[in-house]
Short mmCIF file of C-alpha atoms in Angstrom, two decimals:
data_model
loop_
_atom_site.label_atom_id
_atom_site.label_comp_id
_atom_site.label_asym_id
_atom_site.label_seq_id
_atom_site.Cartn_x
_atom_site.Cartn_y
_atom_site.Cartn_z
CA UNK A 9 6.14 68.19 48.09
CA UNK A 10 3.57 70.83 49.20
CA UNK A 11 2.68 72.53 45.83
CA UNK A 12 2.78 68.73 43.95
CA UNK A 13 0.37 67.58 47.31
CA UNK A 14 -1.79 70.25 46.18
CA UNK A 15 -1.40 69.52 42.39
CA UNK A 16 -3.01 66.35 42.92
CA UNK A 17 -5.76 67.14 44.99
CA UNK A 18 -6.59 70.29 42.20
CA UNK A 19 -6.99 67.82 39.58
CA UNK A 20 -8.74 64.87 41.62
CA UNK A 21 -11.28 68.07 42.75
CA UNK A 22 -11.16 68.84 38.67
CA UNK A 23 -12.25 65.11 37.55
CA UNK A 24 -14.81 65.12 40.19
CA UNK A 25 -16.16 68.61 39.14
CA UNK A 26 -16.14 67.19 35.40
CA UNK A 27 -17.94 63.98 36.27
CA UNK A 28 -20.59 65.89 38.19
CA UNK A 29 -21.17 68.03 34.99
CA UNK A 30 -21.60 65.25 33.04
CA UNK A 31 -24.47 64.07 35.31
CA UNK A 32 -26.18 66.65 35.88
CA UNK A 33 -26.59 66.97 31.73
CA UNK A 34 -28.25 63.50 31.60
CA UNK A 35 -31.13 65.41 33.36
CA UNK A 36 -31.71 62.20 35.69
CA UNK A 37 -33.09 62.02 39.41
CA UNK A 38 -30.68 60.20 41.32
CA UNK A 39 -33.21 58.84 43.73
CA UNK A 40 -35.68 57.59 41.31
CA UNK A 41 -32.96 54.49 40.18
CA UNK A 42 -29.91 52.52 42.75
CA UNK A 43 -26.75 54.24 42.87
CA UNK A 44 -25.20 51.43 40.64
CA UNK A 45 -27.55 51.60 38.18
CA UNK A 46 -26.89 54.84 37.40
CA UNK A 47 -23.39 55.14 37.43
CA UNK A 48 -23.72 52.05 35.03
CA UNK A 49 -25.68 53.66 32.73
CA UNK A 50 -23.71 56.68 32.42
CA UNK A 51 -20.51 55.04 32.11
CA UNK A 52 -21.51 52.63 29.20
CA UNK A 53 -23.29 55.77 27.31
CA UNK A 54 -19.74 57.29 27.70
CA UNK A 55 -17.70 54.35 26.76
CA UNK A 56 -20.09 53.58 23.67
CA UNK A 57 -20.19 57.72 22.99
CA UNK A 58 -16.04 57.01 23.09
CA UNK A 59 -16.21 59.87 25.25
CA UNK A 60 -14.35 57.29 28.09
CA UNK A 61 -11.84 55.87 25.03
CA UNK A 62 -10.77 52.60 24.51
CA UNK A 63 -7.81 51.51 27.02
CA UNK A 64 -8.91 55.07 29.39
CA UNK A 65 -8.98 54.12 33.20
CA UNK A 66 -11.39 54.31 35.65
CA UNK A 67 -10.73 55.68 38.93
CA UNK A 68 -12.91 54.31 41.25
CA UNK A 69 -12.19 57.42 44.10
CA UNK A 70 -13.50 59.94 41.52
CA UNK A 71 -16.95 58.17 40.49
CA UNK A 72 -17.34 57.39 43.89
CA UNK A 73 -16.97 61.14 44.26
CA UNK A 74 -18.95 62.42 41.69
CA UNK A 75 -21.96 60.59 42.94
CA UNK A 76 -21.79 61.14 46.63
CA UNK A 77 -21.77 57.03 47.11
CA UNK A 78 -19.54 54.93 48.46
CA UNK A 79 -17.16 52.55 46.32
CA UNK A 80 -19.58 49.48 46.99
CA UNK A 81 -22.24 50.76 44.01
CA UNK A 82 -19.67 51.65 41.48
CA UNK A 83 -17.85 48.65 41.70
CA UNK A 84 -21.44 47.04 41.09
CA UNK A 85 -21.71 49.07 38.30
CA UNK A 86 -17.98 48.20 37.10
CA UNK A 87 -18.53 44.37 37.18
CA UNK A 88 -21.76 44.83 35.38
CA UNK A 89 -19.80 46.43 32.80
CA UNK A 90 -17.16 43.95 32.43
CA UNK A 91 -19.59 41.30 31.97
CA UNK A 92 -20.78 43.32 28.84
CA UNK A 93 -17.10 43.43 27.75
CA UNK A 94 -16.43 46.92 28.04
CA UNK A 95 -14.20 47.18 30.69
CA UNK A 96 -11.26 45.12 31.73
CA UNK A 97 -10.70 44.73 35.33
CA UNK A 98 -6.94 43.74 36.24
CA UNK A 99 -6.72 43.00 39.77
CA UNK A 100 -4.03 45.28 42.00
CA UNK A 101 -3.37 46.67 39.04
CA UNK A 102 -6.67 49.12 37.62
CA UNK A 103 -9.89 48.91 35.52
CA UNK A 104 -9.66 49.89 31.71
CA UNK A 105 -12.23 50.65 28.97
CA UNK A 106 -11.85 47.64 26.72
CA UNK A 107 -10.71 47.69 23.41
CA UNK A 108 -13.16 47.40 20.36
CA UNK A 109 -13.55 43.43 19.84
CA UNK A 110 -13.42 43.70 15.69
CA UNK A 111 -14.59 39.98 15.95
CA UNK A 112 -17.40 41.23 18.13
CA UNK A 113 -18.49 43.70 15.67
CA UNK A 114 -18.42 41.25 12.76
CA UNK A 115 -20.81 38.38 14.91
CA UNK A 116 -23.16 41.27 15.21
CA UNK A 117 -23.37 42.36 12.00
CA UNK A 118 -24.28 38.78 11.20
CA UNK A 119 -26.92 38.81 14.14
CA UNK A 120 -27.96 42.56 12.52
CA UNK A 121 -27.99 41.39 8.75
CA UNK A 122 -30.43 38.06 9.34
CA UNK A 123 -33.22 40.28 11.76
CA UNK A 124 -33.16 43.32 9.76
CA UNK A 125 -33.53 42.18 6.54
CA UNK A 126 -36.17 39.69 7.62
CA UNK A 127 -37.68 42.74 9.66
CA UNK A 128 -37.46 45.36 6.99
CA UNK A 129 -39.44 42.50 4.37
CA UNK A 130 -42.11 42.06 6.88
CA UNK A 131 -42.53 45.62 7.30
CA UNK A 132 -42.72 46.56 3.42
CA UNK A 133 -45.26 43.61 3.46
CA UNK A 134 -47.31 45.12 6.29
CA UNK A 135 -47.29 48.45 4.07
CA UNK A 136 -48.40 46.70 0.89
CA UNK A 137 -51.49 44.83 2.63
CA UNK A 138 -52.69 47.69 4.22
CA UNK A 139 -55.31 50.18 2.63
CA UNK A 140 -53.92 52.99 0.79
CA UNK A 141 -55.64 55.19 2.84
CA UNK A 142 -53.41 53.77 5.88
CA UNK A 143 -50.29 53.40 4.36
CA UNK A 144 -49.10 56.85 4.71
CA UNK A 145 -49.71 56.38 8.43
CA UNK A 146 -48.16 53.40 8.86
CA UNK A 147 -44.64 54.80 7.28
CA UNK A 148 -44.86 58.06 9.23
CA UNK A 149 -42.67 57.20 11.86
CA UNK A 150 -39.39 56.36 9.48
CA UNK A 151 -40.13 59.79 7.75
CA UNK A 152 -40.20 61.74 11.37
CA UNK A 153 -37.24 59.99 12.69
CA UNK A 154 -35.14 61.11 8.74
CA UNK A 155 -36.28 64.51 9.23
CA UNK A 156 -34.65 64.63 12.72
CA UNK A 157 -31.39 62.66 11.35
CA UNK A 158 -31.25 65.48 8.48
CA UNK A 159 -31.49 68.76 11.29
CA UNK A 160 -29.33 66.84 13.49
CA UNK A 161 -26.89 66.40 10.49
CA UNK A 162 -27.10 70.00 9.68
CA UNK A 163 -26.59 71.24 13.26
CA UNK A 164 -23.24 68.87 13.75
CA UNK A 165 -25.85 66.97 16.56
CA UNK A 166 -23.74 63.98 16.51
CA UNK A 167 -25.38 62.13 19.00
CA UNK A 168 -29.07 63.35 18.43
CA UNK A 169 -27.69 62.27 14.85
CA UNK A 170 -26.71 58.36 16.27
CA UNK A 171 -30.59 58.71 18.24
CA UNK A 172 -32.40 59.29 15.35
CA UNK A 173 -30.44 56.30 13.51
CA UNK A 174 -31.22 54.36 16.72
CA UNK A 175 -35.30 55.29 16.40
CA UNK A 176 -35.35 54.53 12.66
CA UNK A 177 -34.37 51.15 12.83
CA UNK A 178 -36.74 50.56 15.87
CA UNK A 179 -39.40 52.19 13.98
CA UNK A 180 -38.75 49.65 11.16
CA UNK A 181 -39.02 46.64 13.70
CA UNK A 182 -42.35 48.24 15.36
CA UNK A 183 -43.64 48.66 12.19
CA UNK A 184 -42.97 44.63 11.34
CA UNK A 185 -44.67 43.79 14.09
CA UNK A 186 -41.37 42.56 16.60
CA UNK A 187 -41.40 45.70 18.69
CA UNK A 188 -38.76 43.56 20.70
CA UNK A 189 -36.33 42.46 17.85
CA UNK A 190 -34.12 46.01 17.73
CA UNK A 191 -33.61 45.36 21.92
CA UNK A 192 -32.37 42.30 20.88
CA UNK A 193 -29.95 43.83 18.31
CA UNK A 194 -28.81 46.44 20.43
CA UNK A 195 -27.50 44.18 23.48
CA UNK A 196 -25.26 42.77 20.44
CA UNK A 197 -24.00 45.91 18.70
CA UNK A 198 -22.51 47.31 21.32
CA UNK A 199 -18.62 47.45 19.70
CA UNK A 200 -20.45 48.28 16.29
CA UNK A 201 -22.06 51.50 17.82
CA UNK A 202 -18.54 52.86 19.30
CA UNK A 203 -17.33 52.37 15.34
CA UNK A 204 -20.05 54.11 14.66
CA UNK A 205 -19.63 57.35 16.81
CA UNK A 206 -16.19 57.22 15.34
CA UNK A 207 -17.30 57.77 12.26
CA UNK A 208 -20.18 60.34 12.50
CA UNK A 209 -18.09 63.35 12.78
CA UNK A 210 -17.63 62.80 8.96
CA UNK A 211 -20.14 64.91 6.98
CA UNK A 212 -19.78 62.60 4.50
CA UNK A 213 -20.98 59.76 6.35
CA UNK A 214 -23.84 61.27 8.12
CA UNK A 215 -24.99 62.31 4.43
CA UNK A 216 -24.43 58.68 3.46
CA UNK A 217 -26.69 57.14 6.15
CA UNK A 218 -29.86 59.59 5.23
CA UNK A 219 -29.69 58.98 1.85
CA UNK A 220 -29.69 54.83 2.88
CA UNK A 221 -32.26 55.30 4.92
CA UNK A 222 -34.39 57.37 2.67
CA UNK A 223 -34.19 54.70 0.17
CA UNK A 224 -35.25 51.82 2.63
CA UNK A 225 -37.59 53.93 3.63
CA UNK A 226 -39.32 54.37 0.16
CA UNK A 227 -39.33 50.74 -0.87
CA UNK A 228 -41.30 50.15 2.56
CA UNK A 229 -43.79 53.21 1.69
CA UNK A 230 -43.76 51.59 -1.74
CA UNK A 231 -44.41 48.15 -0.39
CA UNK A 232 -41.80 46.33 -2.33
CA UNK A 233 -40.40 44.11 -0.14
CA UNK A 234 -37.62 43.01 -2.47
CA UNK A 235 -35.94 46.71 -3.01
CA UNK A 236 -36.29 46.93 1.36
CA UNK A 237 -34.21 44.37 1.69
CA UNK A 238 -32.06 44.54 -1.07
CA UNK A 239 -31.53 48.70 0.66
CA UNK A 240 -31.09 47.38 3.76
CA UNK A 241 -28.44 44.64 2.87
CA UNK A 242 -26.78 47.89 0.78
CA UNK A 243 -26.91 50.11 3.87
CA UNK A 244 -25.61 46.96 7.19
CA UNK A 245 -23.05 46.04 4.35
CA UNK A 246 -21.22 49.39 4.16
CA UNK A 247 -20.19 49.26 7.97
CA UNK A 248 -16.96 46.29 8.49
CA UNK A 249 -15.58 48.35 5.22
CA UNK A 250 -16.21 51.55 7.62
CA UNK A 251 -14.78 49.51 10.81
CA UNK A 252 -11.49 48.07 8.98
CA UNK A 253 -10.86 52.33 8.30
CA UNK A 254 -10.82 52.93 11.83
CA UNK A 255 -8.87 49.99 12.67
CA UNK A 256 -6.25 51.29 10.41
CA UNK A 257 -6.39 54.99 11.83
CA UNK A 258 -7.16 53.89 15.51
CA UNK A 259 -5.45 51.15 15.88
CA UNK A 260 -5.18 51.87 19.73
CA UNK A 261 -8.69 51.09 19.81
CA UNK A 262 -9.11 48.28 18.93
CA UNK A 263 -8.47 44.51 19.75
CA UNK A 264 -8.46 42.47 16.39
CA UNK A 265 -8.71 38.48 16.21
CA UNK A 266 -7.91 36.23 13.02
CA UNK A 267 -9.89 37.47 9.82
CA UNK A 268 -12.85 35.00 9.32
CA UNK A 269 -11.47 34.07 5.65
CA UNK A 270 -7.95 33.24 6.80
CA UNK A 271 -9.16 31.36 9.78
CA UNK A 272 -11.53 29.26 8.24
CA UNK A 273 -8.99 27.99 5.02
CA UNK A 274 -6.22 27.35 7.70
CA UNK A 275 -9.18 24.96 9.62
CA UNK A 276 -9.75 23.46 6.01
CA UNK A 277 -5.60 22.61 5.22
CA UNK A 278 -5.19 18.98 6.57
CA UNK A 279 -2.86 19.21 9.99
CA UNK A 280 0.39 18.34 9.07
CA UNK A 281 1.90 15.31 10.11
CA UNK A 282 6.14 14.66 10.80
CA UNK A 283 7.89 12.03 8.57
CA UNK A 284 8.92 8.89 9.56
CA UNK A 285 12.58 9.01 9.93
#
């Protein structure tokens, strides 16, 4: 009873220990934000990072722990992140990372396709009404952020790989002119960016999204508004493919509802309605 006692306590003290490392690496001061706030930002980068998997629990004792608080703040944090759907609280029974909604990630690619391909027109648009001589400026922000996807690429950086996706697409929205559009999109995409971190380990992948970016990038350098958004559509349109992969490899990950296509011809078949007898 002793030695299992003991075994318990080791690898409470070894969670605790990990945690701590964890936050220490985001390089933070813990007094400059509330306790809840940060242990609500760290948890959600882990659960999007999949570093906290889908269907992983949360141990309340050991966050506490890790942050010196008390369990008030990281229940704060906990609620805050079930009301963004990525934990599921079951009471007297435990809190668990939720599942990837595949519905979820197919609203926001629908939310993602309309803004970004309006966004990416406006911002080839922008390029082709400016001087030449301030054109090159104008598009030197998507270059610097393809450089840094391409060393993060080669270094196996997955997630200053994912940042440097992250800064390209805000680029494109700053450069539009709706600096606030790509805050918008990311409050959405939440479920589409755990796909996506699932999928960046692949060399293959990684080399995919540079060369789609490279060529959005040249039609807005070009000013062709047309080929941007016709690059664009190309590049959003490659990820439910990517995300019905992973649903067949993970599919402990995920939480899947009706497929759009089969659902909406069952709504169109006329109910059916018993004989007479």
């Amino acid at each position: 009873m002793r030695s299992t006692a003991r075994a318990a306590r080791d690898g409470e003290a070894a969670g605790v220990a990990d945690l701590r490392r964890k936050l220490a690496t985001r390089g933070e001061n813990v007094r400059a934000v509330p306790a809840s706030a940060r242990i609500h930002a760290a948890l959600r980068d882990e659960i999007v990072a999949m570093t906290l998997p889908p269907g992983g629990a949360l141990q309340e004792k050991q966050i506490a722990l890790a942050y010196g608080v008390s369990r008030t703040p990281v229940r704060e944090a906990i609620l805050k992140l079930a009301d963004e759907r990525l934990v599921d609280i079951f009471p007297q029974y435990g809190t668990f990372v939720s599942r990837i909604s595949v519905p979820e990630v197919r609203d926001a690619m629908v939310i993602r396709n309309a803004l970004e391909r309006t966004t990416v027109r406006e911002a080839a648009a922008r390029v082709a009404a400016a001087p030449s001589a301030d054109r090159r400026a104008l598009v030197a922000p998507l270059h610097t952020h393809l450089r840094q996807q391409r060393e993060a690429h080669r270094a196996r950086a997955l997630t200053d790989f994912h940042a440097a996706d992250e800064d390209f697409h805000q680029a494109i929205a700053e450069l539009a002119g709706h600096p606030n559009i790509w805050r918008v999109i990311r409050q959405e995409k939440t479920h589409v960016d755990r796909c996506r971190l699932l999928t960046l380990p692949s060399p293959q992948r990684r080399s995919s999204v540079i060369a789609e970016h490279a060529l959005v990038a040249d039609a807005i350098a070009a000013g062709d508004a047309d080929a941007a958004e016709k690059n664009m559509a190309a590049h959003l349109g490659r990820v439910i493919p990517s995300v019905e992969a992973l649903v067949a490899a993970h599919p402990d990950y995920f939480e899947q509802g009706p497929d759009p296509a089969v659902a909406a011809n069952e709504a169109a078949e006329p109910p059916l309605v018993a004989k007479a007898r």
